[in-house]
Amino acid sequence: MTFLITAGPTREPIDPVRYISNRSSGKMGYAVAEAALDVRHDVILISGPVNLAPPRNAKFISVSTSDEMFEAVHRHADESNVCVLCAAVADYKPAQVSPVKIKKHADGISIELVPTRDILQSLGCQDARKFLLVGFAAETDHLEANATKKLREKNCDIIVANDARIAMESDENELLILFRDGEMKKISRASKKILARQLVKIFSNSQQKSLTKKM
């Protein structure tokens, strides 16, 4: 089975030295990649900028911006059985990127932001997709409600939700997993490496069940 996994943040440039980003460490996505490799799945890991060594034996694709990640995911999604979109892709980017460093002004500046392309939604709207689509939802409030909304709006098979205040820059996480059929599973707080092994089993079993129904 081939897993496509995205991990880490994206960086949306403002000028040659500044960018918009977030606190994602990439640890959860990399842990899922390692866990999938450990049970002999093939892995395509598309990663934003992180301070982690790429897993050995993974097909590793390094990206920086949301547009680069969008293009890389769409290049490889159809060769995958499971797409796990764990990356914390920026929701907005500057409408214009200055070609030179913006100088500091005493009265401040305003930067117009525009939405980035939604990678998860772009995969979810594919009518005849053959891969299991897994999204992640990092929330700070109303975890179940927000994750359920994302599951439906993005047309995912599974949403893995977590409290961003626990997960960001941490080696641990706790998860709420929502399935398309209404099933829900909670996984108590543990290291991301332990959680990743459970997630890979869940994703593999879900994909096998999906194939069985189609036969």
PDB file of N, CA, C and O in Angstrom, residues 69-145:
ATOM      1  N   MET A  69       3.168  22.853  -2.223  1.00  0.00           N
ATOM      2  CA  MET A  69       2.589  21.647  -1.633  1.00  0.00           C
ATOM      3  C   MET A  69       1.372  21.182  -2.433  1.00  0.00           C
ATOM      4  O   MET A  69       1.182  19.981  -2.664  1.00  0.00           O
ATOM      5  N   PHE A  70       0.533  22.117  -2.853  1.00  0.00           N
ATOM      6  CA  PHE A  70      -0.635  21.792  -3.674  1.00  0.00           C
ATOM      7  C   PHE A  70      -0.205  21.036  -4.926  1.00  0.00           C
ATOM      8  O   PHE A  70      -0.776  19.978  -5.260  1.00  0.00           O
ATOM      9  N   GLU A  71       0.775  21.566  -5.634  1.00  0.00           N
ATOM     10  CA  GLU A  71       1.226  20.937  -6.878  1.00  0.00           C
ATOM     11  C   GLU A  71       1.826  19.564  -6.628  1.00  0.00           C
ATOM     12  O   GLU A  71       1.578  18.610  -7.381  1.00  0.00           O
ATOM     13  N   ALA A  72       2.623  19.426  -5.561  1.00  0.00           N
ATOM     14  CA  ALA A  72       3.259  18.141  -5.262  1.00  0.00           C
ATOM     15  C   ALA A  72       2.221  17.078  -4.900  1.00  0.00           C
ATOM     16  O   ALA A  72       2.306  15.931  -5.349  1.00  0.00           O
ATOM     17  N   VAL A  73       1.223  17.455  -4.099  1.00  0.00           N
ATOM     18  CA  VAL A  73       0.172  16.501  -3.720  1.00  0.00           C
ATOM     19  C   VAL A  73      -0.581  16.037  -4.952  1.00  0.00           C
ATOM     20  O   VAL A  73      -0.834  14.831  -5.126  1.00  0.00           O
ATOM     21  N   HIS A  74      -0.950  16.948  -5.825  1.00  0.00           N
ATOM     22  CA  HIS A  74      -1.721  16.565  -7.003  1.00  0.00           C
ATOM     23  C   HIS A  74      -0.890  15.770  -8.012  1.00  0.00           C
ATOM     24  O   HIS A  74      -1.444  14.994  -8.792  1.00  0.00           O
ATOM     25  N   ARG A  75       0.417  15.922  -7.962  1.00  0.00           N
ATOM     26  CA  ARG A  75       1.277  15.120  -8.838  1.00  0.00           C
ATOM     27  C   ARG A  75       1.294  13.661  -8.422  1.00  0.00           C
ATOM     28  O   ARG A  75       1.464  12.770  -9.262  1.00  0.00           O
ATOM     29  N   HIS A  76       1.123  13.407  -7.129  1.00  0.00           N
ATOM     30  CA  HIS A  76       1.331  12.043  -6.611  1.00  0.00           C
ATOM     31  C   HIS A  76       0.092  11.389  -6.003  1.00  0.00           C
ATOM     32  O   HIS A  76       0.148  10.205  -5.664  1.00  0.00           O
ATOM     33  N   ALA A  77      -1.011  12.104  -5.863  1.00  0.00           N
ATOM     34  CA  ALA A  77      -2.185  11.541  -5.186  1.00  0.00           C
ATOM     35  C   ALA A  77      -2.711  10.290  -5.874  1.00  0.00           C
ATOM     36  O   ALA A  77      -3.067   9.307  -5.210  1.00  0.00           O
ATOM     37  N   ASP A  78      -2.751  10.291  -7.186  1.00  0.00           N
ATOM     38  CA  ASP A  78      -3.350   9.164  -7.905  1.00  0.00           C
ATOM     39  C   ASP A  78      -2.509   7.897  -7.852  1.00  0.00           C
ATOM     40  O   ASP A  78      -3.007   6.825  -8.197  1.00  0.00           O
ATOM     41  N   GLU A  79      -1.260   7.999  -7.446  1.00  0.00           N
ATOM     42  CA  GLU A  79      -0.437   6.796  -7.303  1.00  0.00           C
ATOM     43  C   GLU A  79      -0.457   6.285  -5.860  1.00  0.00           C
ATOM     44  O   GLU A  79       0.297   5.385  -5.508  1.00  0.00           O
ATOM     45  N   SER A  80      -1.347   6.855  -5.035  1.00  0.00           N
ATOM     46  CA  SER A  80      -1.414   6.520  -3.615  1.00  0.00           C
ATOM     47  C   SER A  80      -2.713   5.799  -3.284  1.00  0.00           C
ATOM     48  O   SER A  80      -3.730   6.000  -3.928  1.00  0.00           O
ATOM     49  N   ASN A  81      -2.659   4.973  -2.248  1.00  0.00           N
ATOM     50  CA  ASN A  81      -3.853   4.303  -1.730  1.00  0.00           C
ATOM     51  C   ASN A  81      -4.462   5.050  -0.556  1.00  0.00           C
ATOM     52  O   ASN A  81      -5.668   4.981  -0.323  1.00  0.00           O
ATOM     53  N   VAL A  82      -3.608   5.756   0.182  1.00  0.00           N
ATOM     54  CA  VAL A  82      -4.049   6.530   1.334  1.00  0.00           C
ATOM     55  C   VAL A  82      -3.362   7.891   1.288  1.00  0.00           C
ATOM     56  O   VAL A  82      -2.135   7.963   1.216  1.00  0.00           O
ATOM     57  N   CYS A  83      -4.142   8.961   1.324  1.00  0.00           N
ATOM     58  CA  CYS A  83      -3.598  10.321   1.387  1.00  0.00           C
ATOM     59  C   CYS A  83      -3.854  10.884   2.782  1.00  0.00           C
ATOM     60  O   CYS A  83      -5.014  11.053   3.179  1.00  0.00           O
ATOM     61  N   VAL A  84      -2.787  11.159   3.510  1.00  0.00           N
ATOM     62  CA  VAL A  84      -2.876  11.653   4.879  1.00  0.00           C
ATOM     63  C   VAL A  84      -2.372  13.090   4.892  1.00  0.00           C
ATOM     64  O   VAL A  84      -1.159  13.335   4.864  1.00  0.00           O
ATOM     65  N   LEU A  85      -3.293  14.045   4.944  1.00  0.00           N
ATOM     66  CA  LEU A  85      -2.905  15.452   4.865  1.00  0.00           C
ATOM     67  C   LEU A  85      -2.757  16.017   6.274  1.00  0.00           C
ATOM     68  O   LEU A  85      -3.677  16.591   6.853  1.00  0.00           O
ATOM     69  N   CYS A  86      -1.562  15.831   6.794  1.00  0.00           N
ATOM     70  CA  CYS A  86      -1.244  16.202   8.174  1.00  0.00           C
ATOM     71  C   CYS A  86      -0.602  17.585   8.259  1.00  0.00           C
ATOM     72  O   CYS A  86      -0.501  18.162   9.337  1.00  0.00           O
ATOM     73  N   ALA A  87      -0.155  18.128   7.144  1.00  0.00           N
ATOM     74  CA  ALA A  87       0.544  19.414   7.155  1.00  0.00           C
ATOM     75  C   ALA A  87      -0.364  20.546   7.624  1.00  0.00           C
ATOM     76  O   ALA A  87      -1.576  20.531   7.390  1.00  0.00           O
ATOM     77  N   ALA A  88       0.242  21.530   8.272  1.00  0.00           N
ATOM     78  CA  ALA A  88      -0.475  22.738   8.683  1.00  0.00           C
ATOM     79  C   ALA A  88      -0.257  23.797   7.607  1.00  0.00           C
ATOM     80  O   ALA A  88       0.607  24.675   7.733  1.00  0.00           O
ATOM     81  N   VAL A  89      -1.036  23.690   6.553  1.00  0.00           N
ATOM     82  CA  VAL A  89      -0.889  24.606   5.417  1.00  0.00           C
ATOM     83  C   VAL A  89      -1.475  25.969   5.791  1.00  0.00           C
ATOM     84  O   VAL A  89      -2.558  26.052   6.376  1.00  0.00           O
ATOM     85  N   ALA A  90      -0.763  27.035   5.454  1.00  0.00           N
ATOM     86  CA  ALA A  90      -1.257  28.382   5.747  1.00  0.00           C
ATOM     87  C   ALA A  90      -2.611  28.598   5.070  1.00  0.00           C
ATOM     88  O   ALA A  90      -2.808  28.187   3.927  1.00  0.00           O
ATOM     89  N   ASP A  91      -3.528  29.241   5.775  1.00  0.00           N
ATOM     90  CA  ASP A  91      -4.846  29.535   5.210  1.00  0.00           C
ATOM     91  C   ASP A  91      -4.823  30.763   4.308  1.00  0.00           C
ATOM     92  O   ASP A  91      -5.669  30.907   3.422  1.00  0.00           O
ATOM     93  N   TYR A  92      -3.847  31.647   4.563  1.00  0.00           N
ATOM     94  CA  TYR A  92      -3.769  32.891   3.791  1.00  0.00           C
ATOM     95  C   TYR A  92      -2.327  33.159   3.383  1.00  0.00           C
ATOM     96  O   TYR A  92      -1.385  32.689   4.026  1.00  0.00           O
ATOM     97  N   LYS A  93      -2.183  33.933   2.306  1.00  0.00           N
ATOM     98  CA  LYS A  93      -0.868  34.369   1.850  1.00  0.00           C
ATOM     99  C   LYS A  93      -0.975  35.821   1.386  1.00  0.00           C
ATOM    100  O   LYS A  93      -2.070  36.292   1.042  1.00  0.00           O
ATOM    101  N   PRO A  94       0.140  36.556   1.361  1.00  0.00           N
ATOM    102  CA  PRO A  94       0.097  37.934   0.883  1.00  0.00           C
ATOM    103  C   PRO A  94      -0.357  38.003  -0.579  1.00  0.00           C
ATOM    104  O   PRO A  94       0.054  37.176  -1.402  1.00  0.00           O
ATOM    105  N   ALA A  95      -1.197  38.975  -0.872  1.00  0.00           N
ATOM    106  CA  ALA A  95      -1.673  39.154  -2.248  1.00  0.00           C
ATOM    107  C   ALA A  95      -0.529  39.547  -3.168  1.00  0.00           C
ATOM    108  O   ALA A  95      -0.496  39.163  -4.351  1.00  0.00           O
ATOM    109  N   GLN A  96       0.422  40.299  -2.646  1.00  0.00           N
ATOM    110  CA  GLN A  96       1.598  40.715  -3.404  1.00  0.00           C
ATOM    111  C   GLN A  96       2.849  40.419  -2.590  1.00  0.00           C
ATOM    112  O   GLN A  96       2.865  40.636  -1.368  1.00  0.00           O
ATOM    113  N   VAL A  97       3.888  39.929  -3.252  1.00  0.00           N
ATOM    114  CA  VAL A  97       5.171  39.678  -2.591  1.00  0.00           C
ATOM    115  C   VAL A  97       6.155  40.743  -3.053  1.00  0.00           C
ATOM    116  O   VAL A  97       6.383  40.905  -4.263  1.00  0.00           O
ATOM    117  N   SER A  98       6.715  41.475  -2.109  1.00  0.00           N
ATOM    118  CA  SER A  98       7.670  42.518  -2.467  1.00  0.00           C
ATOM    119  C   SER A  98       8.973  41.899  -2.953  1.00  0.00           C
ATOM    120  O   SER A  98       9.503  40.978  -2.309  1.00  0.00           O
ATOM    121  N   PRO A  99       9.530  42.383  -4.069  1.00  0.00           N
ATOM    122  CA  PRO A  99      10.799  41.835  -4.563  1.00  0.00           C
ATOM    123  C   PRO A  99      12.006  42.292  -3.746  1.00  0.00           C
ATOM    124  O   PRO A  99      13.086  41.730  -3.860  1.00  0.00           O
ATOM    125  N   VAL A 100      11.811  43.322  -2.906  1.00  0.00           N
ATOM    126  CA  VAL A 100      12.881  43.818  -2.042  1.00  0.00           C
ATOM    127  C   VAL A 100      12.382  43.868  -0.605  1.00  0.00           C
ATOM    128  O   VAL A 100      11.179  43.863  -0.340  1.00  0.00           O
ATOM    129  N   LYS A 101      13.300  43.909   0.346  1.00  0.00           N
ATOM    130  CA  LYS A 101      12.930  43.958   1.757  1.00  0.00           C
ATOM    131  C   LYS A 101      12.112  45.215   2.047  1.00  0.00           C
ATOM    132  O   LYS A 101      12.483  46.323   1.680  1.00  0.00           O
ATOM    133  N   ILE A 102      10.966  45.006   2.716  1.00  0.00           N
ATOM    134  CA  ILE A 102      10.116  46.139   3.097  1.00  0.00           C
ATOM    135  C   ILE A 102      10.746  46.848   4.295  1.00  0.00           C
ATOM    136  O   ILE A 102      11.047  46.218   5.312  1.00  0.00           O
ATOM    137  N   LYS A 103      10.939  48.148   4.163  1.00  0.00           N
ATOM    138  CA  LYS A 103      11.578  48.912   5.237  1.00  0.00           C
ATOM    139  C   LYS A 103      10.594  49.186   6.378  1.00  0.00           C
ATOM    140  O   LYS A 103       9.383  49.284   6.172  1.00  0.00           O
ATOM    141  N   LYS A 104      11.129  49.304   7.569  1.00  0.00           N
ATOM    142  CA  LYS A 104      10.317  49.590   8.747  1.00  0.00           C
ATOM    143  C   LYS A 104       9.807  51.031   8.692  1.00  0.00           C
ATOM    144  O   LYS A 104      10.560  51.949   8.390  1.00  0.00           O
ATOM    145  N   HIS A 105       8.514  51.200   8.986  1.00  0.00           N
ATOM    146  CA  HIS A 105       7.915  52.527   9.008  1.00  0.00           C
ATOM    147  C   HIS A 105       7.320  52.785  10.387  1.00  0.00           C
ATOM    148  O   HIS A 105       6.695  51.903  10.984  1.00  0.00           O
ATOM    149  N   ALA A 106       7.473  53.994  10.866  1.00  0.00           N
ATOM    150  CA  ALA A 106       6.985  54.340  12.199  1.00  0.00           C
ATOM    151  C   ALA A 106       5.470  54.220  12.305  1.00  0.00           C
ATOM    152  O   ALA A 106       4.931  53.899  13.364  1.00  0.00           O
ATOM    153  N   ASP A 107       4.779  54.453  11.197  1.00  0.00           N
ATOM    154  CA  ASP A 107       3.316  54.411  11.233  1.00  0.00           C
ATOM    155  C   ASP A 107       2.751  53.043  10.848  1.00  0.00           C
ATOM    156  O   ASP A 107       1.551  52.874  10.716  1.00  0.00           O
ATOM    157  N   GLY A 108       3.611  52.055  10.665  1.00  0.00           N
ATOM    158  CA  GLY A 108       3.157  50.703  10.361  1.00  0.00           C
ATOM    159  C   GLY A 108       2.773  50.513   8.906  1.00  0.00           C
ATOM    160  O   GLY A 108       2.774  51.452   8.105  1.00  0.00           O
ATOM    161  N   ILE A 109       2.449  49.255   8.550  1.00  0.00           N
ATOM    162  CA  ILE A 109       2.024  48.927   7.195  1.00  0.00           C
ATOM    163  C   ILE A 109       0.837  47.966   7.256  1.00  0.00           C
ATOM    164  O   ILE A 109       0.587  47.342   8.288  1.00  0.00           O
ATOM    165  N   SER A 110       0.140  47.854   6.151  1.00  0.00           N
ATOM    166  CA  SER A 110      -0.937  46.869   6.018  1.00  0.00           C
ATOM    167  C   SER A 110      -0.577  45.909   4.896  1.00  0.00           C
ATOM    168  O   SER A 110      -0.050  46.331   3.860  1.00  0.00           O
ATOM    169  N   ILE A 111      -0.851  44.643   5.110  1.00  0.00           N
ATOM    170  CA  ILE A 111      -0.586  43.620   4.099  1.00  0.00           C
ATOM    171  C   ILE A 111      -1.899  42.943   3.745  1.00  0.00           C
ATOM    172  O   ILE A 111      -2.576  42.393   4.622  1.00  0.00           O
ATOM    173  N   GLU A 112      -2.266  42.992   2.493  1.00  0.00           N
ATOM    174  CA  GLU A 112      -3.486  42.319   2.046  1.00  0.00           C
ATOM    175  C   GLU A 112      -3.231  40.818   1.945  1.00  0.00           C
ATOM    176  O   GLU A 112      -2.249  40.390   1.329  1.00  0.00           O
ATOM    177  N   LEU A 113      -4.108  40.033   2.539  1.00  0.00           N
ATOM    178  CA  LEU A 113      -3.984  38.574   2.500  1.00  0.00           C
ATOM    179  C   LEU A 113      -5.108  37.987   1.663  1.00  0.00           C
ATOM    180  O   LEU A 113      -6.242  38.474   1.696  1.00  0.00           O
ATOM    181  N   VAL A 114      -4.790  36.926   0.938  1.00  0.00           N
ATOM    182  CA  VAL A 114      -5.785  36.214   0.134  1.00  0.00           C
ATOM    183  C   VAL A 114      -5.746  34.734   0.517  1.00  0.00           C
ATOM    184  O   VAL A 114      -4.721  34.234   0.985  1.00  0.00           O
ATOM    185  N   PRO A 115      -6.848  33.998   0.349  1.00  0.00           N
ATOM    186  CA  PRO A 115      -6.855  32.577   0.719  1.00  0.00           C
ATOM    187  C   PRO A 115      -5.890  31.764  -0.142  1.00  0.00           C
ATOM    188  O   PRO A 115      -5.730  32.029  -1.342  1.00  0.00           O
ATOM    189  N   THR A 116      -5.252  30.793   0.485  1.00  0.00           N
ATOM    190  CA  THR A 116      -4.453  29.827  -0.272  1.00  0.00           C
ATOM    191  C   THR A 116      -5.381  28.765  -0.863  1.00  0.00           C
ATOM    192  O   THR A 116      -6.541  28.651  -0.467  1.00  0.00           O
ATOM    193  N   ARG A 117      -4.871  27.995  -1.813  1.00  0.00           N
ATOM    194  CA  ARG A 117      -5.673  26.913  -2.385  1.00  0.00           C
ATOM    195  C   ARG A 117      -5.854  25.798  -1.349  1.00  0.00           C
ATOM    196  O   ARG A 117      -4.911  25.431  -0.655  1.00  0.00           O
ATOM    197  N   ASP A 118      -7.052  25.279  -1.245  1.00  0.00           N
ATOM    198  CA  ASP A 118      -7.391  24.274  -0.244  1.00  0.00           C
ATOM    199  C   ASP A 118      -7.063  22.885  -0.791  1.00  0.00           C
ATOM    200  O   ASP A 118      -7.792  22.343  -1.630  1.00  0.00           O
ATOM    201  N   ILE A 119      -5.980  22.307  -0.327  1.00  0.00           N
ATOM    202  CA  ILE A 119      -5.519  21.015  -0.852  1.00  0.00           C
ATOM    203  C   ILE A 119      -6.491  19.904  -0.495  1.00  0.00           C
ATOM    204  O   ILE A 119      -6.851  19.078  -1.337  1.00  0.00           O
ATOM    205  N   LEU A 120      -6.931  19.882   0.765  1.00  0.00           N
ATOM    206  CA  LEU A 120      -7.836  18.822   1.212  1.00  0.00           C
ATOM    207  C   LEU A 120      -9.143  18.853   0.433  1.00  0.00           C
ATOM    208  O   LEU A 120      -9.622  17.825  -0.054  1.00  0.00           O
ATOM    209  N   GLN A 121      -9.714  20.026   0.275  1.00  0.00           N
ATOM    210  CA  GLN A 121     -10.972  20.150  -0.455  1.00  0.00           C
ATOM    211  C   GLN A 121     -10.806  19.783  -1.924  1.00  0.00           C
ATOM    212  O   GLN A 121     -11.694  19.172  -2.522  1.00  0.00           O
ATOM    213  N   SER A 122      -9.669  20.124  -2.500  1.00  0.00           N
ATOM    214  CA  SER A 122      -9.439  19.812  -3.913  1.00  0.00           C
ATOM    215  C   SER A 122      -9.379  18.310  -4.158  1.00  0.00           C
ATOM    216  O   SER A 122      -9.782  17.834  -5.224  1.00  0.00           O
ATOM    217  N   LEU A 123      -8.896  17.555  -3.172  1.00  0.00           N
ATOM    218  CA  LEU A 123      -8.890  16.093  -3.303  1.00  0.00           C
ATOM    219  C   LEU A 123     -10.271  15.521  -2.992  1.00  0.00           C
ATOM    220  O   LEU A 123     -10.718  14.565  -3.625  1.00  0.00           O
ATOM    221  N   GLY A 124     -10.942  16.115  -2.014  1.00  0.00           N
ATOM    222  CA  GLY A 124     -12.259  15.626  -1.619  1.00  0.00           C
ATOM    223  C   GLY A 124     -13.310  15.763  -2.699  1.00  0.00           C
ATOM    224  O   GLY A 124     -14.268  14.982  -2.740  1.00  0.00           O
ATOM    225  N   CYS A 125     -13.162  16.754  -3.579  1.00  0.00           N
ATOM    226  CA  CYS A 125     -14.174  16.975  -4.606  1.00  0.00           C
ATOM    227  C   CYS A 125     -13.970  16.102  -5.839  1.00  0.00           C
ATOM    228  O   CYS A 125     -14.751  16.179  -6.793  1.00  0.00           O
ATOM    229  N   GLN A 126     -12.946  15.260  -5.837  1.00  0.00           N
ATOM    230  CA  GLN A 126     -12.738  14.344  -6.964  1.00  0.00           C
ATOM    231  C   GLN A 126     -13.782  13.235  -6.907  1.00  0.00           C
ATOM    232  O   GLN A 126     -13.855  12.488  -5.931  1.00  0.00           O
ATOM    233  N   ASP A 127     -14.569  13.101  -7.951  1.00  0.00           N
ATOM    234  CA  ASP A 127     -15.701  12.166  -7.951  1.00  0.00           C
ATOM    235  C   ASP A 127     -15.279  10.703  -7.888  1.00  0.00           C
ATOM    236  O   ASP A 127     -15.899   9.901  -7.211  1.00  0.00           O
ATOM    237  N   ALA A 128     -14.237  10.359  -8.605  1.00  0.00           N
ATOM    238  CA  ALA A 128     -13.875   8.942  -8.724  1.00  0.00           C
ATOM    239  C   ALA A 128     -12.529   8.640  -8.073  1.00  0.00           C
ATOM    240  O   ALA A 128     -11.762   7.828  -8.566  1.00  0.00           O
ATOM    241  N   ARG A 129     -12.258   9.284  -6.938  1.00  0.00           N
ATOM    242  CA  ARG A 129     -10.962   9.039  -6.311  1.00  0.00           C
ATOM    243  C   ARG A 129     -10.856   7.602  -5.824  1.00  0.00           C
ATOM    244  O   ARG A 129     -11.842   7.015  -5.364  1.00  0.00           O
ATOM    245  N   LYS A 130      -9.659   7.045  -5.917  1.00  0.00           N
ATOM    246  CA  LYS A 130      -9.439   5.660  -5.520  1.00  0.00           C
ATOM    247  C   LYS A 130      -8.703   5.560  -4.184  1.00  0.00           C
ATOM    248  O   LYS A 130      -8.493   4.458  -3.672  1.00  0.00           O
ATOM    249  N   PHE A 131      -8.296   6.680  -3.634  1.00  0.00           N
ATOM    250  CA  PHE A 131      -7.531   6.677  -2.389  1.00  0.00           C
ATOM    251  C   PHE A 131      -8.417   7.040  -1.204  1.00  0.00           C
ATOM    252  O   PHE A 131      -9.427   7.733  -1.349  1.00  0.00           O
ATOM    253  N   LEU A 132      -8.024   6.560  -0.029  1.00  0.00           N
ATOM    254  CA  LEU A 132      -8.654   6.961   1.220  1.00  0.00           C
ATOM    255  C   LEU A 132      -8.141   8.353   1.558  1.00  0.00           C
ATOM    256  O   LEU A 132      -6.929   8.593   1.550  1.00  0.00           O
ATOM    257  N   LEU A 133      -9.052   9.279   1.859  1.00  0.00           N
ATOM    258  CA  LEU A 133      -8.652  10.659   2.133  1.00  0.00           C
ATOM    259  C   LEU A 133      -8.780  10.950   3.629  1.00  0.00           C
ATOM    260  O   LEU A 133      -9.872  10.908   4.194  1.00  0.00           O
ATOM    261  N   VAL A 134      -7.648  11.276   4.239  1.00  0.00           N
ATOM    262  CA  VAL A 134      -7.580  11.569   5.670  1.00  0.00           C
ATOM    263  C   VAL A 134      -7.143  13.017   5.860  1.00  0.00           C
ATOM    264  O   VAL A 134      -6.085  13.426   5.366  1.00  0.00           O
ATOM    265  N   GLY A 135      -7.959  13.784   6.564  1.00  0.00           N
ATOM    266  CA  GLY A 135      -7.590  15.145   6.907  1.00  0.00           C
ATOM    267  C   GLY A 135      -7.299  15.269   8.391  1.00  0.00           C
ATOM    268  O   GLY A 135      -7.729  14.433   9.194  1.00  0.00           O
ATOM    269  N   PHE A 136      -6.572  16.308   8.755  1.00  0.00           N
ATOM    270  CA  PHE A 136      -6.301  16.605  10.161  1.00  0.00           C
ATOM    271  C   PHE A 136      -6.943  17.941  10.502  1.00  0.00           C
ATOM    272  O   PHE A 136      -6.979  18.856   9.672  1.00  0.00           O
ATOM    273  N   ALA A 137      -7.451  18.046  11.721  1.00  0.00           N
ATOM    274  CA  ALA A 137      -8.073  19.287  12.187  1.00  0.00           C
ATOM    275  C   ALA A 137      -7.438  19.674  13.520  1.00  0.00           C
ATOM    276  O   ALA A 137      -7.629  18.994  14.523  1.00  0.00           O
ATOM    277  N   ALA A 138      -6.655  20.737  13.513  1.00  0.00           N
ATOM    278  CA  ALA A 138      -6.067  21.271  14.743  1.00  0.00           C
ATOM    279  C   ALA A 138      -6.951  22.411  15.223  1.00  0.00           C
ATOM    280  O   ALA A 138      -7.081  23.432  14.545  1.00  0.00           O
ATOM    281  N   GLU A 139      -7.578  22.236  16.365  1.00  0.00           N
ATOM    282  CA  GLU A 139      -8.551  23.205  16.869  1.00  0.00           C
ATOM    283  C   GLU A 139      -8.163  23.671  18.273  1.00  0.00           C
ATOM    284  O   GLU A 139      -7.383  23.015  18.967  1.00  0.00           O
ATOM    285  N   THR A 140      -8.731  24.797  18.671  1.00  0.00           N
ATOM    286  CA  THR A 140      -8.545  25.276  20.042  1.00  0.00           C
ATOM    287  C   THR A 140      -9.848  25.317  20.822  1.00  0.00           C
ATOM    288  O   THR A 140      -9.845  25.557  22.025  1.00  0.00           O
ATOM    289  N   ASP A 141     -10.981  25.061  20.118  1.00  0.00           N
ATOM    290  CA  ASP A 141     -12.279  25.037  20.790  1.00  0.00           C
ATOM    291  C   ASP A 141     -13.259  24.229  19.950  1.00  0.00           C
ATOM    292  O   ASP A 141     -13.053  24.043  18.749  1.00  0.00           O
ATOM    293  N   HIS A 142     -14.319  23.735  20.609  1.00  0.00           N
ATOM    294  CA  HIS A 142     -15.373  22.980  19.935  1.00  0.00           C
ATOM    295  C   HIS A 142     -14.784  21.924  18.988  1.00  0.00           C
ATOM    296  O   HIS A 142     -15.111  21.868  17.800  1.00  0.00           O
ATOM    297  N   LEU A 143     -13.926  21.093  19.545  1.00  0.00           N
ATOM    298  CA  LEU A 143     -13.153  20.141  18.747  1.00  0.00           C
ATOM    299  C   LEU A 143     -14.031  19.224  17.904  1.00  0.00           C
ATOM    300  O   LEU A 143     -13.861  19.129  16.682  1.00  0.00           O
ATOM    301  N   GLU A 144     -14.989  18.556  18.533  1.00  0.00           N
ATOM    302  CA  GLU A 144     -15.827  17.600  17.811  1.00  0.00           C
ATOM    303  C   GLU A 144     -16.687  18.289  16.751  1.00  0.00           C
ATOM    304  O   GLU A 144     -16.788  17.812  15.603  1.00  0.00           O
ATOM    305  N   ALA A 145     -17.295  19.409  17.097  1.00  0.00           N
ATOM    306  CA  ALA A 145     -18.163  20.114  16.160  1.00  0.00           C
ATOM    307  C   ALA A 145     -17.383  20.619  14.951  1.00  0.00           C
ATOM    308  O   ALA A 145     -17.819  20.479  13.799  1.00  0.00           O
TER     309      ALA A 145
END
